[in-house]
């Protein structure tokens, strides 16, 4: 996808399919469907299907989320929920929320088995970012075409939303922005890729402004400041 592919140093499984462009585009399609048409049944089937595949294909690495840094945050979330449960005003509702979180948290245990190299993780993140960009571009054009100069004041209140809520689409746009920006900051992005990277970054920023969701905007500014500190060597 117009980025330099780096050789994996931690022992990728060498599967020709996982290294193919077809895998990249299938990942984009799956990400698009999961994000845009995120029914509980479809999401649960997808996550548990991937879990079963991981168990059958990889006999080791499961139930050891600490072997992958990007997966460690998920078990910590469970610990946080358990520690804060005694302080809940409605323990029953809190337990229900924990049960709902069980399926997504399965990703913590299948990630070390499925995402076996940093290169594969980067490609999956870029597939997510591309799927989000397609959704955001459609919504941006739709809202501007419908409301014109008043789009900034009307977009946030115009239902049906492209995703569940304007905050959700705004947060997705912000996440996609940093995923696309990271290869630029690390020097992995080729010069010719800037011809589409810059418009994509501009689109994500414009969408954040258009949706006028203060929470995601504030979070984006903080993340941008932290990225600046990281680039400065802090």
GROMACS .gro file of N, CA, C and O in nm, residues 62-161:
model
  400
   62UNK      N    1  -0.162  -1.859   2.314
   62UNK     CA    2  -0.292  -1.819   2.364
   62UNK      C    3  -0.289  -1.807   2.516
   62UNK      O    4  -0.210  -1.872   2.585
   63UNK      N    5  -0.377  -1.724   2.570
   63UNK     CA    6  -0.389  -1.700   2.713
   63UNK      C    7  -0.260  -1.644   2.772
   63UNK      O    8  -0.237  -1.655   2.892
   64UNK      N    9  -0.175  -1.585   2.690
   64UNK     CA   10  -0.055  -1.519   2.738
   64UNK      C   11  -0.048  -1.380   2.673
   64UNK      O   12   0.041  -1.351   2.594
   65UNK      N   13  -0.144  -1.293   2.704
   65UNK     CA   14  -0.150  -1.164   2.635
   65UNK      C   15  -0.029  -1.077   2.662
   65UNK      O   16   0.000  -0.986   2.585
   66UNK      N   17   0.042  -1.103   2.775
   66UNK     CA   18   0.157  -1.018   2.805
   66UNK      C   19   0.274  -1.043   2.708
   66UNK      O   20   0.373  -0.972   2.712
   67UNK      N   21   0.264  -1.146   2.621
   67UNK     CA   22   0.371  -1.169   2.524
   67UNK      C   23   0.365  -1.067   2.411
   67UNK      O   24   0.456  -1.061   2.330
   68UNK      N   25   0.259  -0.991   2.403
   68UNK     CA   26   0.247  -0.887   2.300
   68UNK      C   27   0.205  -0.758   2.368
   68UNK      O   28   0.100  -0.752   2.431
   69UNK      N   29   0.288  -0.656   2.358
   69UNK     CA   30   0.262  -0.531   2.427
   69UNK      C   31   0.129  -0.468   2.392
   69UNK      O   32   0.060  -0.413   2.477
   70UNK      N   33   0.088  -0.478   2.264
   70UNK     CA   34  -0.036  -0.414   2.222
   70UNK      C   35  -0.159  -0.484   2.277
   70UNK      O   36  -0.270  -0.431   2.270
   71UNK      N   37  -0.144  -0.606   2.331
   71UNK     CA   38  -0.259  -0.679   2.386
   71UNK      C   39  -0.271  -0.663   2.536
   71UNK      O   40  -0.373  -0.696   2.594
   72UNK      N   41  -0.168  -0.612   2.602
   72UNK     CA   42  -0.166  -0.608   2.747
   72UNK      C   43  -0.274  -0.518   2.806
   72UNK      O   44  -0.318  -0.539   2.918
   73UNK      N   45  -0.317  -0.417   2.731
   73UNK     CA   46  -0.417  -0.324   2.783
   73UNK      C   47  -0.553  -0.387   2.807
   73UNK      O   48  -0.627  -0.341   2.895
   74UNK      N   49  -0.586  -0.492   2.734
   74UNK     CA   50  -0.718  -0.552   2.746
   74UNK      C   51  -0.738  -0.622   2.881
   74UNK      O   52  -0.839  -0.600   2.949
   75UNK      N   53  -0.644  -0.707   2.926
   75UNK     CA   54  -0.661  -0.765   3.061
   75UNK      C   55  -0.660  -0.660   3.172
   75UNK      O   56  -0.729  -0.675   3.273
   76UNK      N   57  -0.585  -0.552   3.152
   76UNK     CA   58  -0.583  -0.445   3.251
   76UNK      C   59  -0.722  -0.383   3.265
   76UNK      O   60  -0.761  -0.339   3.373
   77UNK      N   61  -0.796  -0.379   3.155
   77UNK     CA   62  -0.931  -0.325   3.158
   77UNK      C   63  -1.021  -0.412   3.247
   77UNK      O   64  -1.102  -0.361   3.325
   78UNK      N   65  -1.005  -0.544   3.238
   78UNK     CA   66  -1.082  -0.635   3.322
   78UNK      C   67  -1.048  -0.613   3.469
   78UNK      O   68  -1.136  -0.609   3.556
   79UNK      N   69  -0.919  -0.598   3.500
   79UNK     CA   70  -0.876  -0.572   3.637
   79UNK      C   71  -0.938  -0.442   3.688
   79UNK      O   72  -0.986  -0.434   3.802
   80UNK      N   73  -0.938  -0.340   3.602
   80UNK     CA   74  -0.998  -0.211   3.640
   80UNK      C   75  -1.147  -0.228   3.672
   80UNK      O   76  -1.196  -0.173   3.773
   81UNK      N   77  -1.219  -0.302   3.590
   81UNK     CA   78  -1.362  -0.323   3.614
   81UNK      C   79  -1.385  -0.394   3.746
   81UNK      O   80  -1.476  -0.359   3.823
   82UNK      N   81  -1.304  -0.494   3.776
   82UNK     CA   82  -1.321  -0.569   3.899
   82UNK      C   83  -1.291  -0.483   4.022
   82UNK      O   84  -1.361  -0.490   4.124
   83UNK      N   85  -1.188  -0.401   4.012
   83UNK     CA   86  -1.150  -0.316   4.125
   83UNK      C   87  -1.253  -0.207   4.152
   83UNK      O   88  -1.273  -0.166   4.268
   84UNK      N   89  -1.318  -0.159   4.047
   84UNK     CA   90  -1.416  -0.051   4.064
   84UNK      C   91  -1.557  -0.102   4.087
   84UNK      O   92  -1.647  -0.023   4.118
   85UNK      N   93  -1.579  -0.232   4.077
   85UNK     CA   94  -1.713  -0.288   4.094
   85UNK      C   95  -1.773  -0.257   4.230
   85UNK      O   96  -1.892  -0.222   4.238
   86UNK      N   97  -1.698  -0.265   4.340
   86UNK     CA   98  -1.759  -0.234   4.471
   86UNK      C   99  -1.807  -0.090   4.484
   86UNK      O  100  -1.890  -0.060   4.571
   87UNK      N  101  -1.759   0.000   4.401
   87UNK     CA  102  -1.798   0.141   4.408
   87UNK      C  103  -1.913   0.175   4.314
   87UNK      O  104  -1.953   0.290   4.304
   88UNK      N  105  -1.963   0.076   4.244
   88UNK     CA  106  -2.069   0.100   4.146
   88UNK      C  107  -2.202   0.128   4.217
   88UNK      O  108  -2.235   0.066   4.319
   89UNK      N  109  -2.278   0.222   4.161
   89UNK     CA  110  -2.411   0.251   4.214
   89UNK      C  111  -2.510   0.141   4.180
   89UNK      O  112  -2.610   0.121   4.249
   90UNK      N  113  -2.485   0.069   4.070
   90UNK     CA  114  -2.572  -0.041   4.028
   90UNK      C  115  -2.481  -0.158   3.990
   90UNK      O  116  -2.432  -0.167   3.878
   91UNK      N  117  -2.460  -0.247   4.087
   91UNK     CA  118  -2.367  -0.360   4.066
   91UNK      C  119  -2.418  -0.449   3.953
   91UNK      O  120  -2.339  -0.499   3.872
   92UNK      N  121  -2.547  -0.471   3.948
   92UNK     CA  122  -2.604  -0.556   3.843
   92UNK      C  123  -2.574  -0.503   3.705
   92UNK      O  124  -2.536  -0.578   3.614
   93UNK      N  125  -2.592  -0.369   3.686
   93UNK     CA  126  -2.563  -0.308   3.556
   93UNK      C  127  -2.414  -0.318   3.523
   93UNK      O  128  -2.377  -0.340   3.408
   94UNK      N  129  -2.330  -0.304   3.624
   94UNK     CA  130  -2.185  -0.313   3.602
   94UNK      C  131  -2.146  -0.454   3.559
   94UNK      O  132  -2.062  -0.473   3.471
   95UNK      N  133  -2.206  -0.554   3.622
   95UNK     CA  134  -2.178  -0.693   3.584
   95UNK      C  135  -2.224  -0.718   3.441
   95UNK      O  136  -2.157  -0.788   3.364
   96UNK      N  137  -2.339  -0.661   3.405
   96UNK     CA  138  -2.388  -0.675   3.267
   96UNK      C  139  -2.291  -0.613   3.168
   96UNK      O  140  -2.263  -0.671   3.062
   97UNK      N  141  -2.238  -0.497   3.203
   97UNK     CA  142  -2.139  -0.432   3.115
   97UNK      C  143  -2.014  -0.518   3.101
   97UNK      O  144  -1.955  -0.527   2.993
   98UNK      N  145  -1.972  -0.581   3.210
   98UNK     CA  146  -1.855  -0.668   3.205
   98UNK      C  147  -1.881  -0.788   3.114
   98UNK      O  148  -1.793  -0.830   3.038
   99UNK      N  149  -2.002  -0.842   3.120
   99UNK     CA  150  -2.036  -0.956   3.034
   99UNK      C  151  -2.035  -0.915   2.888
   99UNK      O  152  -1.989  -0.991   2.801
  100UNK      N  153  -2.083  -0.792   2.860
  100UNK     CA  154  -2.082  -0.744   2.722
  100UNK      C  155  -1.940  -0.726   2.670
  100UNK      O  156  -1.915  -0.738   2.550
  101UNK      N  157  -1.849  -0.694   2.763
  101UNK     CA  158  -1.710  -0.671   2.723
  101UNK      C  159  -1.634  -0.801   2.699
  101UNK      O  160  -1.523  -0.799   2.646
  102UNK      N  161  -1.693  -0.915   2.737
  102UNK     CA  162  -1.621  -1.042   2.729
  102UNK      C  163  -1.581  -1.077   2.586
  102UNK      O  164  -1.467  -1.119   2.561
  103UNK      N  165  -1.672  -1.059   2.492
  103UNK     CA  166  -1.642  -1.097   2.354
  103UNK      C  167  -1.530  -1.013   2.294
  103UNK      O  168  -1.434  -1.069   2.240
  104UNK      N  169  -1.537  -0.879   2.299
  104UNK     CA  170  -1.424  -0.801   2.246
  104UNK      C  171  -1.293  -0.833   2.315
  104UNK      O  172  -1.186  -0.830   2.253
  105UNK      N  173  -1.299  -0.865   2.446
  105UNK     CA  174  -1.176  -0.892   2.519
  105UNK      C  175  -1.111  -1.024   2.478
  105UNK      O  176  -0.995  -1.049   2.512
  106UNK      N  177  -1.182  -1.106   2.405
  106UNK     CA  178  -1.120  -1.226   2.350
  106UNK      C  179  -1.006  -1.189   2.256
  106UNK      O  180  -0.912  -1.267   2.237
  107UNK      N  181  -1.012  -1.069   2.200
  107UNK     CA  182  -0.904  -1.024   2.111
  107UNK      C  183  -0.771  -1.018   2.186
  107UNK      O  184  -0.665  -1.033   2.126
  108UNK      N  185  -0.777  -0.997   2.317
  108UNK     CA  186  -0.653  -0.991   2.395
  108UNK      C  187  -0.581  -1.124   2.393
  108UNK      O  188  -0.458  -1.129   2.398
  109UNK      N  189  -0.656  -1.231   2.382
  109UNK     CA  190  -0.596  -1.363   2.389
  109UNK      C  191  -0.564  -1.419   2.251
  109UNK      O  192  -0.474  -1.503   2.237
  110UNK      N  193  -0.635  -1.374   2.149
  110UNK     CA  194  -0.604  -1.426   2.015
  110UNK      C  195  -0.500  -1.339   1.944
  110UNK      O  196  -0.437  -1.385   1.849
  111UNK      N  197  -0.480  -1.215   1.992
  111UNK     CA  198  -0.385  -1.127   1.923
  111UNK      C  199  -0.244  -1.184   1.917
  111UNK      O  200  -0.183  -1.185   1.809
  112UNK      N  201  -0.188  -1.236   2.028
  112UNK     CA  202  -0.052  -1.289   2.017
  112UNK      C  203  -0.041  -1.408   1.923
  112UNK      O  204   0.065  -1.433   1.868
  113UNK      N  205  -0.150  -1.483   1.907
  113UNK     CA  206  -0.146  -1.599   1.819
  113UNK      C  207  -0.170  -1.562   1.673
  113UNK      O  208  -0.116  -1.625   1.583
  114UNK      N  209  -0.251  -1.459   1.650
  114UNK     CA  210  -0.287  -1.422   1.513
  114UNK      C  211  -0.192  -1.319   1.454
  114UNK      O  212  -0.150  -1.332   1.339
  115UNK      N  213  -0.161  -1.216   1.531
  115UNK     CA  214  -0.073  -1.110   1.481
  115UNK      C  215   0.068  -1.144   1.524
  115UNK      O  216   0.113  -1.109   1.633
  116UNK      N  217   0.138  -1.217   1.438
  116UNK     CA  218   0.265  -1.277   1.476
  116UNK      C  219   0.387  -1.192   1.444
  116UNK      O  220   0.499  -1.235   1.465
  117UNK      N  221   0.366  -1.072   1.392
  117UNK     CA  222   0.481  -0.987   1.360
  117UNK      C  223   0.437  -0.841   1.359
  117UNK      O  224   0.320  -0.810   1.333
  118UNK      N  225   0.530  -0.749   1.386
  118UNK     CA  226   0.497  -0.606   1.378
  118UNK      C  227   0.449  -0.566   1.239
  118UNK      O  228   0.362  -0.480   1.225
  119UNK      N  229   0.507  -0.628   1.135
  119UNK     CA  230   0.466  -0.593   0.999
  119UNK      C  231   0.320  -0.626   0.974
  119UNK      O  232   0.248  -0.548   0.911
  120UNK      N  233   0.274  -0.740   1.022
  120UNK     CA  234   0.134  -0.779   1.005
  120UNK      C  235   0.043  -0.686   1.083
  120UNK      O  236  -0.064  -0.648   1.035
  121UNK      N  237   0.085  -0.647   1.203
  121UNK     CA  238   0.006  -0.553   1.282
  121UNK      C  239  -0.008  -0.420   1.209
  121UNK      O  240  -0.117  -0.363   1.204
  122UNK      N  241   0.101  -0.370   1.151
  122UNK     CA  242   0.094  -0.244   1.077
  122UNK      C  243  -0.004  -0.253   0.961
  122UNK      O  244  -0.082  -0.160   0.936
  123UNK      N  245  -0.001  -0.364   0.890
  123UNK     CA  246  -0.090  -0.379   0.774
  123UNK      C  247  -0.236  -0.386   0.817
  123UNK      O  248  -0.325  -0.332   0.749
  124UNK      N  249  -0.265  -0.453   0.929
  124UNK     CA  250  -0.402  -0.460   0.977
  124UNK      C  251  -0.451  -0.323   1.023
  124UNK      O  252  -0.568  -0.286   0.998
  125UNK      N  253  -0.364  -0.247   1.087
  125UNK     CA  254  -0.402  -0.112   1.129
  125UNK      C  255  -0.430  -0.024   1.007
  125UNK      O  256  -0.524   0.057   1.007
  126UNK      N  257  -0.349  -0.039   0.903
  126UNK     CA  258  -0.370   0.042   0.782
  126UNK      C  259  -0.498   0.000   0.710
  126UNK      O  260  -0.566   0.084   0.650
  127UNK      N  261  -0.532  -0.128   0.718
  127UNK     CA  262  -0.659  -0.173   0.661
  127UNK      C  263  -0.775  -0.107   0.734
  127UNK      O  264  -0.872  -0.060   0.672
  128UNK      N  265  -0.766  -0.100   0.867
  128UNK     CA  266  -0.867  -0.030   0.947
  128UNK      C  267  -0.875   0.117   0.908
  128UNK      O  268  -0.984   0.172   0.889
  129UNK      N  269  -0.759   0.181   0.893
  129UNK     CA  270  -0.757   0.324   0.859
  129UNK      C  271  -0.817   0.349   0.722
  129UNK      O  272  -0.889   0.448   0.701
  130UNK      N  273  -0.790   0.262   0.626
  130UNK     CA  274  -0.845   0.279   0.491
  130UNK      C  275  -0.996   0.261   0.492
  130UNK      O  276  -1.069   0.337   0.427
  131UNK      N  277  -1.045   0.162   0.568
  131UNK     CA  278  -1.190   0.141   0.577
  131UNK      C  279  -1.257   0.264   0.639
  131UNK      O  280  -1.362   0.309   0.592
  132UNK      N  281  -1.198   0.318   0.746
  132UNK     CA  282  -1.252   0.438   0.809
  132UNK      C  283  -1.251   0.555   0.713
  132UNK      O  284  -1.346   0.635   0.707
  133UNK      N  285  -1.144   0.570   0.635
  133UNK     CA  286  -1.133   0.681   0.541
  133UNK      C  287  -1.245   0.676   0.438
  133UNK      O  288  -1.303   0.780   0.402
  134UNK      N  289  -1.276   0.557   0.389
  134UNK     CA  290  -1.386   0.543   0.292
  134UNK      C  291  -1.518   0.587   0.354
  134UNK      O  292  -1.596   0.661   0.292
  135UNK      N  293  -1.544   0.543   0.477
  135UNK     CA  294  -1.669   0.579   0.546
  135UNK      C  295  -1.676   0.729   0.572
  135UNK      O  296  -1.779   0.793   0.548
  136UNK      N  297  -1.566   0.785   0.621
  136UNK     CA  298  -1.561   0.928   0.652
  136UNK      C  299  -1.576   1.012   0.525
  136UNK      O  300  -1.646   1.115   0.525
  137UNK      N  301  -1.510   0.972   0.418
  137UNK     CA  302  -1.521   1.046   0.292
  137UNK      C  303  -1.664   1.049   0.242
  137UNK      O  304  -1.715   1.154   0.199
  138UNK      N  305  -1.731   0.934   0.248
  138UNK     CA  306  -1.872   0.928   0.206
  138UNK      C  307  -1.957   1.022   0.291
  138UNK      O  308  -2.039   1.099   0.239
  139UNK      N  309  -1.939   1.016   0.425
  139UNK     CA  310  -2.022   1.098   0.513
  139UNK      C  311  -1.992   1.246   0.496
  139UNK      O  312  -2.084   1.330   0.499
  140UNK      N  313  -1.866   1.281   0.477
  140UNK     CA  314  -1.828   1.421   0.458
  140UNK      C  315  -1.894   1.478   0.332
  140UNK      O  316  -1.954   1.586   0.335
  141UNK      N  317  -1.883   1.406   0.221
  141UNK     CA  318  -1.943   1.453   0.095
  141UNK      C  319  -2.094   1.461   0.108
  141UNK      O  320  -2.157   1.557   0.062
  142UNK      N  321  -2.155   1.361   0.173
  142UNK     CA  322  -2.301   1.359   0.190
  142UNK      C  323  -2.350   1.480   0.268
  142UNK      O  324  -2.448   1.546   0.229
  143UNK      N  325  -2.283   1.510   0.378
  143UNK     CA  326  -2.328   1.620   0.465
  143UNK      C  327  -2.304   1.757   0.400
  143UNK      O  328  -2.390   1.845   0.407
  144UNK      N  329  -2.189   1.774   0.337
  144UNK     CA  330  -2.159   1.902   0.272
  144UNK      C  331  -2.253   1.925   0.155
  144UNK      O  332  -2.302   2.037   0.132
  145UNK      N  333  -2.281   1.819   0.079
  145UNK     CA  334  -2.373   1.832  -0.035
  145UNK      C  335  -2.514   1.867   0.010
  145UNK      O  336  -2.586   1.941  -0.057
  146UNK      N  337  -2.554   1.816   0.126
  146UNK     CA  338  -2.690   1.839   0.174
  146UNK      C  339  -2.707   1.974   0.241
  146UNK      O  340  -2.809   2.042   0.222
  147UNK      N  341  -2.606   2.017   0.320
  147UNK     CA  342  -2.622   2.137   0.400
  147UNK      C  343  -2.539   2.255   0.353
  147UNK      O  344  -2.562   2.368   0.397
  148UNK      N  345  -2.441   2.231   0.267
  148UNK     CA  346  -2.360   2.340   0.214
  148UNK      C  347  -2.287   2.416   0.322
  148UNK      O  348  -2.222   2.357   0.409
  149UNK      N  349  -2.301   2.549   0.324
  149UNK     CA  350  -2.227   2.634   0.417
  149UNK      C  351  -2.271   2.614   0.562
  149UNK      O  352  -2.196   2.651   0.654
  150UNK      N  353  -2.387   2.557   0.585
  150UNK     CA  354  -2.435   2.536   0.722
  150UNK      C  355  -2.401   2.397   0.775
  150UNK      O  356  -2.450   2.357   0.881
  151UNK      N  357  -2.318   2.323   0.704
  151UNK     CA  358  -2.290   2.184   0.741
  151UNK      C  359  -2.229   2.173   0.880
  151UNK      O  360  -2.262   2.081   0.956
  152UNK      N  361  -2.140   2.267   0.916
  152UNK     CA  362  -2.074   2.258   1.047
  152UNK      C  363  -2.175   2.267   1.161
  152UNK      O  364  -2.161   2.199   1.264
  153UNK      N  365  -2.276   2.347   1.146
  153UNK     CA  366  -2.375   2.363   1.252
  153UNK      C  367  -2.485   2.257   1.248
  153UNK      O  368  -2.554   2.234   1.348
  154UNK      N  369  -2.500   2.187   1.134
  154UNK     CA  370  -2.610   2.092   1.119
  154UNK      C  371  -2.566   1.945   1.124
  154UNK      O  372  -2.645   1.859   1.160
  155UNK      N  373  -2.442   1.917   1.087
  155UNK     CA  374  -2.399   1.779   1.068
  155UNK      C  375  -2.414   1.694   1.194
  155UNK      O  376  -2.459   1.579   1.188
  156UNK      N  377  -2.379   1.750   1.307
  156UNK     CA  378  -2.381   1.674   1.432
  156UNK      C  379  -2.522   1.630   1.470
  156UNK      O  380  -2.540   1.527   1.537
  157UNK      N  381  -2.622   1.701   1.427
  157UNK     CA  382  -2.760   1.673   1.467
  157UNK      C  383  -2.841   1.604   1.358
  157UNK      O  384  -2.962   1.589   1.372
  158UNK      N  385  -2.773   1.565   1.250
  158UNK     CA  386  -2.846   1.507   1.137
  158UNK      C  387  -2.840   1.355   1.143
  158UNK      O  388  -2.737   1.294   1.123
  159UNK      N  389  -2.954   1.294   1.173
  159UNK     CA  390  -2.965   1.149   1.176
  159UNK      C  391  -3.037   1.101   1.048
  159UNK      O  392  -3.115   1.177   0.990
  160UNK      N  393  -3.011   0.978   1.002
  160UNK     CA  394  -2.927   0.875   1.066
  160UNK      C  395  -2.778   0.904   1.047
  160UNK      O  396  -2.737   0.959   0.946
  161UNK      N  397  -2.700   0.865   1.147
  161UNK     CA  398  -2.556   0.887   1.142
  161UNK      C  399  -2.489   0.775   1.064
  161UNK      O  400  -2.540   0.663   1.057
   0.00000   0.00000   0.00000
